[in-house]
Amino acid sequence: MWTHPDWQERPLPPAERLRTYASWCNAVEGNTTFYATPQRRTVESWARQTDPDFRFVIKLPRTVTHERRLTGIDNDMNAFLDAVEPLGRRLHALWIQLPGSFTDLAALSNLLEGLPPHYRAAVEVRHPAFFENPRAIAQLESILEAAGAEWIPFDTGTLFAAQPISAAEREAQSKKPRLRRRTKALTEFPIVRYHGRDDAEATVAGWQPWVDQTVAWLREGRSPTIFIHTPDNASSRTLSRRFHAEVRARLPNVRPLPDPIPTDPMTLF
């Protein structure tokens, strides 16, 4: 996400784009790893551009989750874990996003049990049973709790609250899942993915329950990570800082975000 074209106010070399993003937000979704395991030297560059307490939530490759569906994945997982190892403590969680047809809890349990203990896992499921069937919900929660893993909710309620008014909203509604909102945290480190709309004020109105929940989690001593999406994500950095500011207005002891590195176009005068 740190290479989003709308966030490049002036051309930056690849080795500076993440550093600039990290001056806006203190966490990032690593989505490109879904399509290919990165080179270790690339991940070393990510580590150099970020502070030790920056949070990467890195998605497992699709060969593991969608093609092999968590079965026969030892070689792929070993290669992936070796590649991301340079992040060290910056690797906040391994993001296991499962396809909408996935219900094989035995395979998920095996994966979680086989992870080295220093890795934190967070699972995003999309099959409707995990949001509608009490038995399926209880089984999944039991597996996650046994492994110390978190359940990532992807809240698209605001996105689907009205008919699309733009091509970006139509595309988002055609691709994103429409599932019930889930607010229960299983660990000290809940992770939330919230999807808004083109209209910033509609996005802000829709996230108010998450402001309440984030404040509650912080008061409980948890350390949540919240990601804000919009259909084209052009305003996601700014909206993320606005969400953080709303939480901090209610909990002033929350650490402020850094001041963004200036990226205005360079001029002679």
Short mmCIF file of C-alpha atoms in Angstrom, two decimals:
data_model
loop_
_atom_site.label_atom_id
_atom_site.label_comp_id
_atom_site.label_asym_id
_atom_site.label_seq_id
_atom_site.Cartn_x
_atom_site.Cartn_y
_atom_site.Cartn_z
CA MET A 1 0.00 0.00 0.00
CA TRP A 2 2.86 2.44 0.60
CA THR A 3 3.37 2.68 -3.18
CA HIS A 4 -0.21 3.90 -3.80
CA PRO A 5 0.09 6.43 -6.66
CA ASP A 6 -2.18 8.99 -4.97
CA TRP A 7 0.21 9.11 -2.03
CA GLN A 8 3.23 10.08 -4.11
CA GLU A 9 3.07 13.88 -4.01
CA ARG A 10 6.46 13.87 -5.73
CA PRO A 11 8.49 11.01 -7.19
CA LEU A 12 10.28 9.03 -4.51
CA PRO A 13 12.77 6.21 -5.02
CA PRO A 14 11.41 2.83 -3.91
CA ALA A 15 13.70 2.81 -0.89
CA GLU A 16 12.01 5.97 0.46
CA ARG A 17 8.31 5.25 -0.13
CA LEU A 18 7.80 3.04 2.90
CA ARG A 19 9.81 5.43 5.08
CA THR A 20 7.46 8.23 4.04
CA TYR A 21 4.35 6.10 4.65
CA ALA A 22 5.67 5.17 8.10
CA SER A 23 5.67 8.86 9.02
CA TRP A 24 1.91 8.89 8.42
CA CYS A 25 0.86 5.58 9.98
CA ASN A 26 2.53 3.13 12.36
CA ALA A 27 1.18 -0.08 10.80
CA VAL A 28 0.65 -1.47 7.31
CA GLU A 29 -1.07 -4.38 5.63
CA GLY A 30 1.44 -6.37 3.60
CA ASN A 31 -0.81 -7.43 0.73
CA THR A 32 1.78 -7.91 -2.03
CA THR A 33 3.13 -11.00 -0.26
CA PHE A 34 -0.13 -12.73 -1.19
CA TYR A 35 0.94 -12.72 -4.83
CA ALA A 36 4.59 -13.69 -4.38
CA THR A 37 7.05 -14.34 -1.59
CA PRO A 38 9.38 -11.33 -1.52
CA GLN A 39 13.14 -11.53 -1.82
CA ARG A 40 14.87 -11.44 1.56
CA ARG A 41 16.86 -8.36 0.52
CA THR A 42 13.57 -6.58 -0.21
CA VAL A 43 12.33 -7.32 3.30
CA GLU A 44 15.64 -6.12 4.71
CA SER A 45 14.92 -2.80 2.98
CA TRP A 46 11.49 -2.68 4.64
CA ALA A 47 13.14 -3.13 8.01
CA ARG A 48 15.67 -0.36 7.34
CA GLN A 49 12.88 2.09 6.46
CA THR A 50 10.83 1.57 9.63
CA ASP A 51 11.27 1.92 13.37
CA PRO A 52 11.45 -1.27 15.46
CA ASP A 53 7.92 -0.73 16.82
CA PHE A 54 6.32 -0.29 13.37
CA ARG A 55 3.75 -3.04 12.72
CA PHE A 56 3.66 -5.18 9.60
CA VAL A 57 0.62 -7.45 9.21
CA ILE A 58 1.90 -9.68 6.41
CA LYS A 59 -0.41 -11.82 4.29
CA LEU A 60 0.54 -15.44 3.62
CA PRO A 61 1.03 -16.32 -0.07
CA ARG A 62 -1.97 -17.49 -2.05
CA THR A 63 -0.13 -20.72 -2.84
CA VAL A 64 -0.52 -21.55 0.86
CA THR A 65 -4.05 -20.28 1.52
CA HIS A 66 -5.93 -20.44 -1.77
CA GLU A 67 -4.15 -22.92 -4.03
CA ARG A 68 -2.97 -25.58 -1.54
CA ARG A 69 -5.62 -24.58 1.04
CA LEU A 70 -3.19 -25.11 3.94
CA THR A 71 -2.30 -28.67 2.90
CA GLY A 72 1.17 -29.80 1.80
CA ILE A 73 2.60 -26.33 2.41
CA ASP A 74 5.83 -26.99 4.33
CA ASN A 75 8.18 -25.83 1.57
CA ASP A 76 6.15 -22.72 0.79
CA MET A 77 5.86 -21.78 4.46
CA ASN A 78 9.56 -22.33 5.16
CA ALA A 79 10.51 -20.13 2.21
CA PHE A 80 8.05 -17.44 3.29
CA LEU A 81 9.15 -17.38 6.93
CA ASP A 82 12.77 -17.20 5.87
CA ALA A 83 12.02 -14.26 3.59
CA VAL A 84 10.18 -12.18 6.22
CA GLU A 85 12.56 -13.01 9.08
CA PRO A 86 14.51 -9.71 8.74
CA LEU A 87 11.46 -7.80 9.99
CA GLY A 88 12.07 -9.16 13.48
CA ARG A 89 9.63 -7.69 15.97
CA ARG A 90 8.18 -5.43 13.26
CA LEU A 91 6.33 -8.52 12.02
CA HIS A 92 3.28 -7.94 14.17
CA ALA A 93 1.22 -10.81 12.75
CA LEU A 94 1.08 -13.37 9.99
CA TRP A 95 -2.18 -12.60 8.21
CA ILE A 96 -3.92 -15.80 7.13
CA GLN A 97 -6.68 -14.68 4.78
CA LEU A 98 -8.76 -17.70 3.76
CA PRO A 99 -11.04 -18.00 0.70
CA GLY A 100 -14.80 -17.71 1.05
CA SER A 101 -15.23 -21.43 0.46
CA PHE A 102 -12.76 -22.52 3.16
CA THR A 103 -14.10 -24.51 6.13
CA ASP A 104 -11.27 -27.02 6.81
CA LEU A 105 -10.61 -26.25 10.46
CA ALA A 106 -8.35 -29.29 10.85
CA ALA A 107 -5.97 -27.90 8.23
CA LEU A 108 -6.06 -24.47 9.89
CA SER A 109 -5.33 -26.02 13.28
CA ASN A 110 -2.35 -27.91 11.85
CA LEU A 111 -0.93 -24.74 10.33
CA LEU A 112 -1.28 -22.77 13.56
CA GLU A 113 0.19 -25.54 15.69
CA GLY A 114 3.16 -25.86 13.33
CA LEU A 115 4.17 -22.20 13.39
CA PRO A 116 7.30 -21.32 15.36
CA PRO A 117 6.17 -19.95 18.74
CA HIS A 118 7.60 -16.46 18.20
CA TYR A 119 5.16 -15.77 15.34
CA ARG A 120 1.77 -14.26 16.09
CA ALA A 121 -1.02 -15.37 13.73
CA ALA A 122 -4.24 -13.60 12.77
CA VAL A 123 -6.90 -15.32 10.69
CA GLU A 124 -9.47 -13.75 8.35
CA VAL A 125 -12.29 -16.10 7.36
CA ARG A 126 -15.04 -15.32 4.86
CA HIS A 127 -17.28 -18.38 4.77
CA PRO A 128 -20.77 -17.33 5.98
CA ALA A 129 -20.94 -20.24 8.45
CA PHE A 130 -18.33 -18.56 10.64
CA PHE A 131 -20.66 -15.60 11.06
CA GLU A 132 -24.05 -17.34 11.18
CA ASN A 133 -23.59 -20.85 12.62
CA PRO A 134 -22.96 -20.84 16.41
CA ARG A 135 -21.27 -24.25 16.30
CA ALA A 136 -18.88 -23.21 13.52
CA ILE A 137 -18.11 -19.96 15.34
CA ALA A 138 -17.35 -21.81 18.58
CA GLN A 139 -15.12 -24.35 16.81
CA LEU A 140 -13.10 -21.66 15.08
CA GLU A 141 -12.74 -19.61 18.26
CA SER A 142 -11.55 -22.70 20.13
CA ILE A 143 -8.84 -23.41 17.54
CA LEU A 144 -7.68 -19.81 17.48
CA GLU A 145 -7.61 -19.47 21.26
CA ALA A 146 -5.65 -22.70 21.63
CA ALA A 147 -3.00 -21.29 19.28
CA GLY A 148 -3.03 -17.76 20.71
CA ALA A 149 -4.22 -16.51 17.32
CA GLU A 150 -6.53 -13.59 16.58
CA TRP A 151 -9.65 -13.44 14.38
CA ILE A 152 -9.52 -10.48 11.95
CA PRO A 153 -12.94 -8.99 11.20
CA PHE A 154 -13.36 -7.32 7.82
CA ASP A 155 -16.19 -4.83 8.34
CA THR A 156 -17.79 -3.87 5.02
CA GLY A 157 -21.12 -2.76 6.44
CA THR A 158 -20.57 0.88 5.54
CA LEU A 159 -19.50 -0.04 2.01
CA PHE A 160 -22.75 -1.95 1.43
CA ALA A 161 -25.00 0.49 3.31
CA ALA A 162 -26.10 2.21 0.09
CA GLN A 163 -25.99 1.74 -3.66
CA PRO A 164 -22.63 2.59 -5.25
CA ILE A 165 -22.21 6.10 -6.58
CA SER A 166 -18.89 5.65 -8.40
CA ALA A 167 -16.99 3.09 -10.44
CA ALA A 168 -14.67 2.49 -7.47
CA GLU A 169 -17.59 1.76 -5.16
CA ARG A 170 -19.16 -0.57 -7.71
CA GLU A 171 -15.91 -2.47 -8.06
CA ALA A 172 -15.44 -2.69 -4.30
CA GLN A 173 -18.97 -4.00 -3.78
CA SER A 174 -18.41 -6.61 -6.49
CA LYS A 175 -15.22 -7.94 -4.87
CA LYS A 176 -15.53 -7.50 -1.10
CA PRO A 177 -17.42 -9.93 1.16
CA ARG A 178 -20.63 -8.90 2.88
CA LEU A 179 -20.47 -10.41 6.35
CA ARG A 180 -21.79 -9.64 9.82
CA ARG A 181 -19.73 -7.28 11.95
CA ARG A 182 -17.70 -9.06 14.61
CA THR A 183 -16.20 -7.16 17.57
CA LYS A 184 -14.98 -9.92 19.89
CA ALA A 185 -11.22 -9.98 20.49
CA LEU A 186 -9.49 -13.25 21.35
CA THR A 187 -6.04 -11.93 22.24
CA GLU A 188 -4.17 -8.92 23.52
CA PHE A 189 -3.66 -7.78 19.91
CA PRO A 190 -6.95 -7.43 18.01
CA ILE A 191 -6.74 -6.43 14.34
CA VAL A 192 -9.62 -4.80 12.45
CA ARG A 193 -10.07 -4.10 8.74
CA TYR A 194 -12.76 -1.47 8.13
CA HIS A 195 -13.99 -0.50 4.66
CA GLY A 196 -15.72 2.82 4.07
CA ARG A 197 -17.00 4.68 1.03
CA ASP A 198 -15.91 7.49 -1.29
CA ASP A 199 -17.68 9.97 0.98
CA ALA A 200 -15.31 10.67 3.87
CA GLU A 201 -18.11 11.69 6.21
CA ALA A 202 -20.04 8.47 5.52
CA THR A 203 -16.83 6.56 6.24
CA VAL A 204 -16.32 8.43 9.52
CA ALA A 205 -19.94 7.94 10.58
CA GLY A 206 -19.67 4.23 9.88
CA TRP A 207 -16.54 3.72 11.94
CA GLN A 208 -17.94 5.20 15.17
CA PRO A 209 -18.65 1.72 16.65
CA TRP A 210 -14.98 0.90 16.04
CA VAL A 211 -13.85 4.05 17.83
CA ASP A 212 -15.92 2.91 20.81
CA GLN A 213 -14.52 -0.62 20.58
CA THR A 214 -10.93 0.55 20.18
CA VAL A 215 -11.23 2.77 23.24
CA ALA A 216 -12.71 -0.13 25.20
CA TRP A 217 -9.89 -2.46 24.12
CA LEU A 218 -7.25 0.07 25.11
CA ARG A 219 -8.86 0.53 28.52
CA GLU A 220 -8.73 -3.26 28.93
CA GLY A 221 -4.99 -3.18 28.29
CA ARG A 222 -5.17 -4.56 24.75
CA SER A 223 -3.14 -3.18 21.85
CA PRO A 224 -5.35 -3.03 18.74
CA THR A 225 -4.36 -2.34 15.14
CA ILE A 226 -7.01 -0.73 12.93
CA PHE A 227 -6.79 -0.47 9.13
CA ILE A 228 -9.02 1.99 7.25
CA HIS A 229 -9.95 1.30 3.62
CA THR A 230 -11.98 3.19 1.03
CA PRO A 231 -12.92 2.07 -2.49
CA ASP A 232 -9.83 3.61 -4.10
CA ASN A 233 -7.80 4.04 -0.88
CA ALA A 234 -6.65 7.49 -2.01
CA SER A 235 -7.67 9.04 1.32
CA SER A 236 -6.86 6.07 3.56
CA ARG A 237 -3.71 7.60 5.07
CA THR A 238 -5.52 10.80 6.02
CA LEU A 239 -8.57 8.93 7.31
CA SER A 240 -6.39 6.60 9.37
CA ARG A 241 -4.88 9.59 11.14
CA ARG A 242 -8.36 10.99 11.69
CA PHE A 243 -9.49 7.71 13.27
CA HIS A 244 -6.43 7.76 15.52
CA ALA A 245 -7.18 11.36 16.50
CA GLU A 246 -10.75 10.44 17.47
CA VAL A 247 -9.47 7.67 19.72
CA ARG A 248 -6.81 9.91 21.22
CA ALA A 249 -9.38 12.64 21.93
CA ARG A 250 -10.99 10.18 24.34
CA LEU A 251 -7.73 8.65 25.58
CA PRO A 252 -5.08 11.40 25.61
CA ASN A 253 -2.42 9.00 26.91
CA VAL A 254 -2.40 7.16 23.57
CA ARG A 255 0.89 7.89 21.84
CA PRO A 256 0.53 10.44 19.01
CA LEU A 257 1.36 9.51 15.46
CA PRO A 258 4.55 10.99 13.97
CA ASP A 259 4.58 14.14 11.89
CA PRO A 260 4.46 13.20 8.18
CA ILE A 261 7.64 13.72 6.20
CA PRO A 262 7.02 16.65 3.81
CA THR A 263 6.53 15.41 0.26
CA ASP A 264 5.49 18.61 -1.50
CA PRO A 265 6.93 19.04 -4.98
CA MET A 266 10.40 20.58 -4.86
CA THR A 267 10.77 24.14 -6.16
CA LEU A 268 13.66 26.51 -6.78
CA PHE A 269 12.31 29.15 -4.39
#
